[in-house]
Amino acid sequence: MAKRGKINQRQRILEEAAKLFKSKGFAGTSMRDLGGEVGMEAASIYNHVKSKDEILESICFYISDTYISQLAEVEQTATPYREKIETLIRQHIRLMLEEGAAVSVANNDWKYLTGDKLTAFKDARKRYEHGFAALIEQGIAAGELQPVNVSVALFTILSAVRWVELWYRPGRGVSADELEQNILTMLLNGLAK
Amino acid sequence: MAKRGKINQRQRILEEAAKLFKSKGFAGTSMRDLGGEVGMEAASIYNHVKSKDEILESICFYISDTYISQLAEVEQTATPYREKIETLIRQHIRLMLEEGAAVSVANNDWKYLTGDKLTAFKDARKRYEHGFAALIEQGIAAGELQPVNVSVALFTILSAVRWVELWYRPGRGVSADELEQNILTMLLNGLAK
DNA sequence: ACCATAAACTAACGTTTGTTAGTTTTTATA
DNA sequence: TATAAAAACTAACAAACGTTAGTTTATGGT
C-alpha cells in the first residue's frame, strides 16, 4: 500500500490547479491543461481527485477555513480593538504572500462553486465579514477608531489587502515587512498629511 | 436601410455580455447564454458583432479609454495634488456605480484578451498607473501627502475603490455621496483616531 | 518472487463550445 | 406595394470539454 504518494500528488494537483485557476480562471482551465502542468494525462488526475469541482472546493474552503480560524483567535485575545484590526490586516497580507494562488481562487473563482458548497462558502464569507465588522464597530464605540461607516471601513480594508496578491512581487523594491507597515499606515493613518 | 436598430442592438449585446461576464466570467459565458439574455439565437449575435473576443475587447477598451482620459483631464487641471487624487478617487467610484458590469469585466476578464489587444490593454493600464503614481509622488514631494511608499499608496487606493462594485448596493443604507465621502475619509485620513 | 493495490496510460463517450452557411422574416424607404 | 437591406432563423461543423472504462505499469509489503 503506497498511500503517502497519493496525498503528495493530490497536494501537487491542488497547487498547480490554484496557479492555473488564478491565471486562466476556473472555467478557462481544462483538465488537460492541469494534467500538462502536473505531468500526467488528464484522466490520471481522477486517481487523486473526484472531479474538477472538488478541486475548486478544496482550494476555496482551505482558504475560508483559515480566515475563519484566524478571526476566532483574534476575537478571543484581550487586546485593544485597534490592535485586533491591525493583526487581522497583517494576517491577510501574510496569507496572501504565502498562499497567493489559493487566495486568488477563493476570491475570484468561488462563484463557480455549485449547490451546497456555494451556499456554505457564501455563509462562511458572511460570517467572517460580520465578525470583522463587529470588531470595527466596537472599536469605534470604544473611541479607538474614527466614526466612519462600518461597512465602508470593512470593505476598504478587505479590498486594499486583497490585491496585494495581484501586484506585489517580493524582492522588488518593497520587502514584506515594509509592505505590511505601509499598508497599515495607509489604512490606519491615511494618505493625507 | 435600418441602421439605427443595429447600433442599439449592438449596445444591448455589449451590456448584457458585460453582466454575464461579470457574474459567470468570460470563459464561463457561452454565446448561447448571451443569446438567451438578449433574446435571439446565438448565431444571430454575429449580425451585430464579429466574435466573442470582439465583445470582450469593446468592453475592456471602453473602460480603459475612460480612465485614461479622466487622468489626462486631472493632470491638466491646476489644483493641489491632494485635490487631484481626491478627484480621481471620486471618478473611480462614479464610473464603478454607472458602469459596474463593464468595470468588473475590465478588471477581471482582461486576461482573456489575446495578441495585440492584450498587449495594448496592459500598456494602457500601466500608463494609467504610472500617471497616478506620479501625482502621488509629486504630492508627497510638495508636502501635501504623507511620505508613504508610492506603489503601496497607489494600489491601496485602486484596490479600495475597485471593489465598490462588488459589495455596494445603492439605496441600502449608504447613499452614493456618503460612500464617496467615507472612502475618501478612510483613504486620506485613515481609520485610527 | 509474488501479489495486491496504486497510479499511470489509451481510447472513447456524450455534450458543449464558437462559428459559418444558407434561408426566411422583418423593416424602412421609394 | 415592390424592393433591397437588415436581422432574425435553422442546421451543422470541427474542436474542446469533463469524465468513464478498461488496460498496463510501478511500487511496497510479505
PDB file of N, CA and C in Angstrom, chain A residues 29-107:
ATOM      1  N   THR A  29      -9.700  26.971 -17.466  1.00  0.00           N
ATOM      2  CA  THR A  29      -8.682  25.932 -17.270  1.00  0.00           C
ATOM      3  C   THR A  29      -9.285  24.568 -17.543  1.00  0.00           C
ATOM      4  N   SER A  30      -8.668  23.796 -18.423  1.00  0.00           N
ATOM      5  CA  SER A  30      -9.178  22.456 -18.706  1.00  0.00           C
ATOM      6  C   SER A  30      -8.404  21.417 -17.908  1.00  0.00           C
ATOM      7  N   MET A  31      -9.000  20.266 -17.724  1.00  0.00           N
ATOM      8  CA  MET A  31      -8.319  19.182 -17.024  1.00  0.00           C
ATOM      9  C   MET A  31      -7.064  18.771 -17.790  1.00  0.00           C
ATOM     10  N   ARG A  32      -7.073  18.985 -19.083  1.00  0.00           N
ATOM     11  CA  ARG A  32      -5.882  18.674 -19.882  1.00  0.00           C
ATOM     12  C   ARG A  32      -4.765  19.688 -19.610  1.00  0.00           C
ATOM     13  N   ASP A  33      -5.152  20.949 -19.442  1.00  0.00           N
ATOM     14  CA  ASP A  33      -4.173  21.961 -19.017  1.00  0.00           C
ATOM     15  C   ASP A  33      -3.513  21.527 -17.714  1.00  0.00           C
ATOM     16  N   LEU A  34      -4.376  21.152 -16.776  1.00  0.00           N
ATOM     17  CA  LEU A  34      -3.889  20.793 -15.447  1.00  0.00           C
ATOM     18  C   LEU A  34      -2.989  19.564 -15.520  1.00  0.00           C
ATOM     19  N   GLY A  35      -3.418  18.567 -16.282  1.00  0.00           N
ATOM     20  CA  GLY A  35      -2.595  17.380 -16.465  1.00  0.00           C
ATOM     21  C   GLY A  35      -1.224  17.743 -17.010  1.00  0.00           C
ATOM     22  N   GLY A  36      -1.213  18.626 -17.999  1.00  0.00           N
ATOM     23  CA  GLY A  36       0.049  19.060 -18.585  1.00  0.00           C
ATOM     24  C   GLY A  36       0.975  19.671 -17.549  1.00  0.00           C
ATOM     25  N   GLU A  37       0.404  20.445 -16.633  1.00  0.00           N
ATOM     26  CA  GLU A  37       1.211  21.131 -15.628  1.00  0.00           C
ATOM     27  C   GLU A  37       1.737  20.152 -14.571  1.00  0.00           C
ATOM     28  N   VAL A  38       0.882  19.194 -14.215  1.00  0.00           N
ATOM     29  CA  VAL A  38       1.242  18.232 -13.178  1.00  0.00           C
ATOM     30  C   VAL A  38       2.156  17.137 -13.741  1.00  0.00           C
ATOM     31  N   GLY A  39       2.029  16.909 -15.029  1.00  0.00           N
ATOM     32  CA  GLY A  39       2.848  15.886 -15.648  1.00  0.00           C
ATOM     33  C   GLY A  39       2.164  14.532 -15.756  1.00  0.00           C
ATOM     34  N   MET A  40       0.884  14.560 -16.041  1.00  0.00           N
ATOM     35  CA  MET A  40       0.170  13.301 -16.291  1.00  0.00           C
ATOM     36  C   MET A  40      -1.002  13.569 -17.231  1.00  0.00           C
ATOM     37  N   GLU A  41      -1.594  12.503 -17.713  1.00  0.00           N
ATOM     38  CA  GLU A  41      -2.767  12.663 -18.568  1.00  0.00           C
ATOM     39  C   GLU A  41      -3.943  13.176 -17.743  1.00  0.00           C
ATOM     40  N   ALA A  42      -4.829  13.886 -18.417  1.00  0.00           N
ATOM     41  CA  ALA A  42      -5.997  14.425 -17.715  1.00  0.00           C
ATOM     42  C   ALA A  42      -6.746  13.323 -16.973  1.00  0.00           C
ATOM     43  N   ALA A  43      -6.901  12.201 -17.607  1.00  0.00           N
ATOM     44  CA  ALA A  43      -7.671  11.108 -16.996  1.00  0.00           C
ATOM     45  C   ALA A  43      -7.022  10.613 -15.709  1.00  0.00           C
ATOM     46  N   SER A  44      -5.711  10.683 -15.628  1.00  0.00           N
ATOM     47  CA  SER A  44      -4.999  10.170 -14.449  1.00  0.00           C
ATOM     48  C   SER A  44      -5.258  11.011 -13.203  1.00  0.00           C
ATOM     49  N   ILE A  45      -5.612  12.254 -13.430  1.00  0.00           N
ATOM     50  CA  ILE A  45      -5.897  13.136 -12.294  1.00  0.00           C
ATOM     51  C   ILE A  45      -7.012  12.555 -11.442  1.00  0.00           C
ATOM     52  N   TYR A  46      -7.915  11.845 -12.099  1.00  0.00           N
ATOM     53  CA  TYR A  46      -9.077  11.294 -11.388  1.00  0.00           C
ATOM     54  C   TYR A  46      -8.705  10.162 -10.438  1.00  0.00           C
ATOM     55  N   ASN A  47      -7.459   9.711 -10.464  1.00  0.00           N
ATOM     56  CA  ASN A  47      -6.983   8.779  -9.433  1.00  0.00           C
ATOM     57  C   ASN A  47      -6.766   9.492  -8.091  1.00  0.00           C
ATOM     58  N   HIS A  48      -6.688  10.813  -8.132  1.00  0.00           N
ATOM     59  CA  HIS A  48      -6.350  11.567  -6.924  1.00  0.00           C
ATOM     60  C   HIS A  48      -7.466  12.502  -6.477  1.00  0.00           C
ATOM     61  N   VAL A  49      -8.409  12.695  -7.358  1.00  0.00           N
ATOM     62  CA  VAL A  49      -9.390  13.760  -7.153  1.00  0.00           C
ATOM     63  C   VAL A  49     -10.710  13.324  -7.763  1.00  0.00           C
ATOM     64  N   LYS A  50     -11.803  13.673  -7.145  1.00  0.00           N
ATOM     65  CA  LYS A  50     -13.098  13.165  -7.603  1.00  0.00           C
ATOM     66  C   LYS A  50     -13.575  13.860  -8.874  1.00  0.00           C
ATOM     67  N   SER A  51     -13.368  15.155  -8.938  1.00  0.00           N
ATOM     68  CA  SER A  51     -13.834  15.916 -10.093  1.00  0.00           C
ATOM     69  C   SER A  51     -13.148  17.269 -10.119  1.00  0.00           C
ATOM     70  N   LYS A  52     -13.346  17.991 -11.203  1.00  0.00           N
ATOM     71  CA  LYS A  52     -12.819  19.345 -11.305  1.00  0.00           C
ATOM     72  C   LYS A  52     -13.449  20.226 -10.228  1.00  0.00           C
ATOM     73  N   ASP A  53     -14.731  20.037  -9.998  1.00  0.00           N
ATOM     74  CA  ASP A  53     -15.417  20.812  -8.964  1.00  0.00           C
ATOM     75  C   ASP A  53     -14.802  20.584  -7.581  1.00  0.00           C
ATOM     76  N   GLU A  54     -14.446  19.323  -7.314  1.00  0.00           N
ATOM     77  CA  GLU A  54     -13.891  19.025  -5.995  1.00  0.00           C
ATOM     78  C   GLU A  54     -12.562  19.764  -5.780  1.00  0.00           C
ATOM     79  N   ILE A  55     -11.801  19.922  -6.827  1.00  0.00           N
ATOM     80  CA  ILE A  55     -10.547  20.678  -6.727  1.00  0.00           C
ATOM     81  C   ILE A  55     -10.838  22.104  -6.281  1.00  0.00           C
ATOM     82  N   LEU A  56     -11.795  22.726  -6.944  1.00  0.00           N
ATOM     83  CA  LEU A  56     -12.160  24.095  -6.594  1.00  0.00           C
ATOM     84  C   LEU A  56     -12.627  24.180  -5.151  1.00  0.00           C
ATOM     85  N   GLU A  57     -13.477  23.226  -4.754  1.00  0.00           N
ATOM     86  CA  GLU A  57     -13.981  23.227  -3.379  1.00  0.00           C
ATOM     87  C   GLU A  57     -12.838  23.138  -2.367  1.00  0.00           C
ATOM     88  N   SER A  58     -11.906  22.245  -2.608  1.00  0.00           N
ATOM     89  CA  SER A  58     -10.795  22.073  -1.664  1.00  0.00           C
ATOM     90  C   SER A  58     -10.016  23.367  -1.491  1.00  0.00           C
ATOM     91  N   ILE A  59      -9.751  24.028  -2.610  1.00  0.00           N
ATOM     92  CA  ILE A  59      -8.981  25.268  -2.548  1.00  0.00           C
ATOM     93  C   ILE A  59      -9.768  26.348  -1.796  1.00  0.00           C
ATOM     94  N   CYS A  60     -11.008  26.523  -2.179  1.00  0.00           N
ATOM     95  CA  CYS A  60     -11.812  27.604  -1.591  1.00  0.00           C
ATOM     96  C   CYS A  60     -11.997  27.418  -0.083  1.00  0.00           C
ATOM     97  N   PHE A  61     -12.307  26.204   0.329  1.00  0.00           N
ATOM     98  CA  PHE A  61     -12.600  26.001   1.756  1.00  0.00           C
ATOM     99  C   PHE A  61     -11.327  25.961   2.596  1.00  0.00           C
ATOM    100  N   TYR A  62     -10.235  25.589   1.992  1.00  0.00           N
ATOM    101  CA  TYR A  62      -8.971  25.688   2.728  1.00  0.00           C
ATOM    102  C   TYR A  62      -8.728  27.142   3.130  1.00  0.00           C
ATOM    103  N   ILE A  63      -8.961  28.046   2.199  1.00  0.00           N
ATOM    104  CA  ILE A  63      -8.745  29.469   2.491  1.00  0.00           C
ATOM    105  C   ILE A  63      -9.792  30.013   3.453  1.00  0.00           C
ATOM    106  N   SER A  64     -11.054  29.709   3.212  1.00  0.00           N
ATOM    107  CA  SER A  64     -12.088  30.274   4.092  1.00  0.00           C
ATOM    108  C   SER A  64     -11.942  29.725   5.511  1.00  0.00           C
ATOM    109  N   ASP A  65     -11.569  28.469   5.645  1.00  0.00           N
ATOM    110  CA  ASP A  65     -11.337  27.914   6.982  1.00  0.00           C
ATOM    111  C   ASP A  65     -10.209  28.657   7.693  1.00  0.00           C
ATOM    112  N   THR A  66      -9.166  28.943   6.947  1.00  0.00           N
ATOM    113  CA  THR A  66      -8.036  29.668   7.539  1.00  0.00           C
ATOM    114  C   THR A  66      -8.480  31.038   8.054  1.00  0.00           C
ATOM    115  N   TYR A  67      -9.195  31.768   7.225  1.00  0.00           N
ATOM    116  CA  TYR A  67      -9.663  33.092   7.635  1.00  0.00           C
ATOM    117  C   TYR A  67     -10.523  33.003   8.881  1.00  0.00           C
ATOM    118  N   ILE A  68     -11.455  32.070   8.865  1.00  0.00           N
ATOM    119  CA  ILE A  68     -12.397  31.947   9.985  1.00  0.00           C
ATOM    120  C   ILE A  68     -11.650  31.654  11.288  1.00  0.00           C
ATOM    121  N   SER A  69     -10.675  30.756  11.234  1.00  0.00           N
ATOM    122  CA  SER A  69      -9.994  30.404  12.483  1.00  0.00           C
ATOM    123  C   SER A  69      -9.083  31.539  12.945  1.00  0.00           C
ATOM    124  N   GLN A  70      -8.537  32.302  11.974  1.00  0.00           N
ATOM    125  CA  GLN A  70      -7.730  33.469  12.367  1.00  0.00           C
ATOM    126  C   GLN A  70      -8.592  34.512  13.064  1.00  0.00           C
ATOM    127  N   LEU A  71      -9.782  34.689  12.544  1.00  0.00           N
ATOM    128  CA  LEU A  71     -10.691  35.651  13.165  1.00  0.00           C
ATOM    129  C   LEU A  71     -11.054  35.217  14.583  1.00  0.00           C
ATOM    130  N   ALA A  72     -11.377  33.927  14.738  1.00  0.00           N
ATOM    131  CA  ALA A  72     -11.760  33.405  16.053  1.00  0.00           C
ATOM    132  C   ALA A  72     -10.648  33.639  17.070  1.00  0.00           C
ATOM    133  N   GLU A  73      -9.417  33.433  16.613  1.00  0.00           N
ATOM    134  CA  GLU A  73      -8.271  33.621  17.502  1.00  0.00           C
ATOM    135  C   GLU A  73      -8.167  35.076  17.974  1.00  0.00           C
ATOM    136  N   VAL A  74      -8.289  35.987  17.008  1.00  0.00           N
ATOM    137  CA  VAL A  74      -8.186  37.409  17.337  1.00  0.00           C
ATOM    138  C   VAL A  74      -9.317  37.832  18.278  1.00  0.00           C
ATOM    139  N   GLU A  75     -10.505  37.289  18.030  1.00  0.00           N
ATOM    140  CA  GLU A  75     -11.654  37.659  18.864  1.00  0.00           C
ATOM    141  C   GLU A  75     -11.418  37.294  20.326  1.00  0.00           C
ATOM    142  N   GLN A  76     -10.723  36.167  20.536  1.00  0.00           N
ATOM    143  CA  GLN A  76     -10.531  35.691  21.904  1.00  0.00           C
ATOM    144  C   GLN A  76      -9.375  36.372  22.632  1.00  0.00           C
ATOM    145  N   THR A  77      -8.534  37.077  21.884  1.00  0.00           N
ATOM    146  CA  THR A  77      -7.403  37.732  22.520  1.00  0.00           C
ATOM    147  C   THR A  77      -7.844  39.038  23.183  1.00  0.00           C
ATOM    148  N   ALA A  78      -7.298  39.296  24.360  1.00  0.00           N
ATOM    149  CA  ALA A  78      -7.685  40.519  25.078  1.00  0.00           C
ATOM    150  C   ALA A  78      -6.722  41.647  24.744  1.00  0.00           C
ATOM    151  N   THR A  79      -6.998  42.341  23.638  1.00  0.00           N
ATOM    152  CA  THR A  79      -6.159  43.471  23.222  1.00  0.00           C
ATOM    153  C   THR A  79      -7.084  44.595  22.766  1.00  0.00           C
ATOM    154  N   PRO A  80      -6.554  45.802  22.649  1.00  0.00           N
ATOM    155  CA  PRO A  80      -7.376  46.900  22.135  1.00  0.00           C
ATOM    156  C   PRO A  80      -7.883  46.581  20.735  1.00  0.00           C
ATOM    157  N   TYR A  81      -9.017  47.152  20.370  1.00  0.00           N
ATOM    158  CA  TYR A  81      -9.617  46.861  19.067  1.00  0.00           C
ATOM    159  C   TYR A  81      -8.699  47.267  17.923  1.00  0.00           C
ATOM    160  N   ARG A  82      -8.068  48.392  18.111  1.00  0.00           N
ATOM    161  CA  ARG A  82      -7.172  48.855  17.063  1.00  0.00           C
ATOM    162  C   ARG A  82      -6.097  47.815  16.768  1.00  0.00           C
ATOM    163  N   GLU A  83      -5.630  47.165  17.825  1.00  0.00           N
ATOM    164  CA  GLU A  83      -4.606  46.139  17.673  1.00  0.00           C
ATOM    165  C   GLU A  83      -5.178  44.882  17.011  1.00  0.00           C
ATOM    166  N   LYS A  84      -6.405  44.551  17.357  1.00  0.00           N
ATOM    167  CA  LYS A  84      -7.057  43.387  16.744  1.00  0.00           C
ATOM    168  C   LYS A  84      -7.154  43.568  15.233  1.00  0.00           C
ATOM    169  N   ILE A  85      -7.567  44.748  14.861  1.00  0.00           N
ATOM    170  CA  ILE A  85      -7.728  45.014  13.430  1.00  0.00           C
ATOM    171  C   ILE A  85      -6.375  45.007  12.735  1.00  0.00           C
ATOM    172  N   GLU A  86      -5.387  45.545  13.416  1.00  0.00           N
ATOM    173  CA  GLU A  86      -4.034  45.509  12.865  1.00  0.00           C
ATOM    174  C   GLU A  86      -3.593  44.065  12.646  1.00  0.00           C
ATOM    175  N   THR A  87      -3.868  43.215  13.612  1.00  0.00           N
ATOM    176  CA  THR A  87      -3.494  41.804  13.494  1.00  0.00           C
ATOM    177  C   THR A  87      -4.192  41.139  12.315  1.00  0.00           C
ATOM    178  N   LEU A  88      -5.469  41.401  12.165  1.00  0.00           N
ATOM    179  CA  LEU A  88      -6.210  40.804  11.053  1.00  0.00           C
ATOM    180  C   LEU A  88      -5.640  41.255   9.710  1.00  0.00           C
ATOM    181  N   ILE A  89      -5.321  42.532   9.623  1.00  0.00           N
ATOM    182  CA  ILE A  89      -4.749  43.035   8.371  1.00  0.00           C
ATOM    183  C   ILE A  89      -3.413  42.342   8.088  1.00  0.00           C
ATOM    184  N   ARG A  90      -2.595  42.240   9.128  1.00  0.00           N
ATOM    185  CA  ARG A  90      -1.308  41.555   8.957  1.00  0.00           C
ATOM    186  C   ARG A  90      -1.503  40.119   8.490  1.00  0.00           C
ATOM    187  N   GLN A  91      -2.459  39.435   9.106  1.00  0.00           N
ATOM    188  CA  GLN A  91      -2.695  38.036   8.739  1.00  0.00           C
ATOM    189  C   GLN A  91      -3.168  37.904   7.304  1.00  0.00           C
ATOM    190  N   HIS A  92      -4.007  38.833   6.889  1.00  0.00           N
ATOM    191  CA  HIS A  92      -4.444  38.840   5.493  1.00  0.00           C
ATOM    192  C   HIS A  92      -3.252  38.933   4.558  1.00  0.00           C
ATOM    193  N   ILE A  93      -2.405  39.891   4.845  1.00  0.00           N
ATOM    194  CA  ILE A  93      -1.260  40.108   3.965  1.00  0.00           C
ATOM    195  C   ILE A  93      -0.367  38.878   3.940  1.00  0.00           C
ATOM    196  N   ARG A  94      -0.147  38.300   5.104  1.00  0.00           N
ATOM    197  CA  ARG A  94       0.737  37.125   5.157  1.00  0.00           C
ATOM    198  C   ARG A  94       0.157  35.930   4.410  1.00  0.00           C
ATOM    199  N   LEU A  95      -1.129  35.692   4.609  1.00  0.00           N
ATOM    200  CA  LEU A  95      -1.742  34.559   3.900  1.00  0.00           C
ATOM    201  C   LEU A  95      -1.649  34.780   2.396  1.00  0.00           C
ATOM    202  N   MET A  96      -1.831  36.021   2.008  1.00  0.00           N
ATOM    203  CA  MET A  96      -1.736  36.375   0.609  1.00  0.00           C
ATOM    204  C   MET A  96      -0.344  36.083   0.057  1.00  0.00           C
ATOM    205  N   LEU A  97       0.674  36.392   0.863  1.00  0.00           N
ATOM    206  CA  LEU A  97       2.044  36.175   0.406  1.00  0.00           C
ATOM    207  C   LEU A  97       2.389  34.688   0.382  1.00  0.00           C
ATOM    208  N   GLU A  98       1.835  33.939   1.336  1.00  0.00           N
ATOM    209  CA  GLU A  98       2.176  32.518   1.433  1.00  0.00           C
ATOM    210  C   GLU A  98       1.346  31.642   0.506  1.00  0.00           C
ATOM    211  N   GLU A  99       0.092  31.991   0.340  1.00  0.00           N
ATOM    212  CA  GLU A  99      -0.830  31.156  -0.443  1.00  0.00           C
ATOM    213  C   GLU A  99      -1.524  31.998  -1.503  1.00  0.00           C
ATOM    214  N   GLY A 100      -0.712  32.777  -2.213  1.00  0.00           N
ATOM    215  CA  GLY A 100      -1.273  33.738  -3.155  1.00  0.00           C
ATOM    216  C   GLY A 100      -2.252  33.149  -4.145  1.00  0.00           C
ATOM    217  N   ALA A 101      -1.881  32.044  -4.770  1.00  0.00           N
ATOM    218  CA  ALA A 101      -2.744  31.479  -5.801  1.00  0.00           C
ATOM    219  C   ALA A 101      -4.063  31.009  -5.208  1.00  0.00           C
ATOM    220  N   ALA A 102      -3.987  30.311  -4.076  1.00  0.00           N
ATOM    221  CA  ALA A 102      -5.211  29.789  -3.457  1.00  0.00           C
ATOM    222  C   ALA A 102      -6.125  30.931  -3.013  1.00  0.00           C
ATOM    223  N   VAL A 103      -5.537  31.975  -2.440  1.00  0.00           N
ATOM    224  CA  VAL A 103      -6.336  33.122  -2.016  1.00  0.00           C
ATOM    225  C   VAL A 103      -7.014  33.757  -3.226  1.00  0.00           C
ATOM    226  N   SER A 104      -6.276  33.870  -4.303  1.00  0.00           N
ATOM    227  CA  SER A 104      -6.842  34.440  -5.516  1.00  0.00           C
ATOM    228  C   SER A 104      -8.036  33.634  -6.011  1.00  0.00           C
ATOM    229  N   VAL A 105      -7.906  32.315  -5.966  1.00  0.00           N
ATOM    230  CA  VAL A 105      -9.010  31.450  -6.396  1.00  0.00           C
ATOM    231  C   VAL A 105     -10.216  31.637  -5.484  1.00  0.00           C
ATOM    232  N   ALA A 106      -9.959  31.648  -4.172  1.00  0.00           N
ATOM    233  CA  ALA A 106     -11.059  31.822  -3.223  1.00  0.00           C
ATOM    234  C   ALA A 106     -11.727  33.184  -3.405  1.00  0.00           C
ATOM    235  N   ASN A 107     -10.972  34.155  -3.862  1.00  0.00           N
ATOM    236  CA  ASN A 107     -11.533  35.490  -4.056  1.00  0.00           C
ATOM    237  C   ASN A 107     -12.283  35.637  -5.372  1.00  0.00           C
TER     238      ASN A 107
END
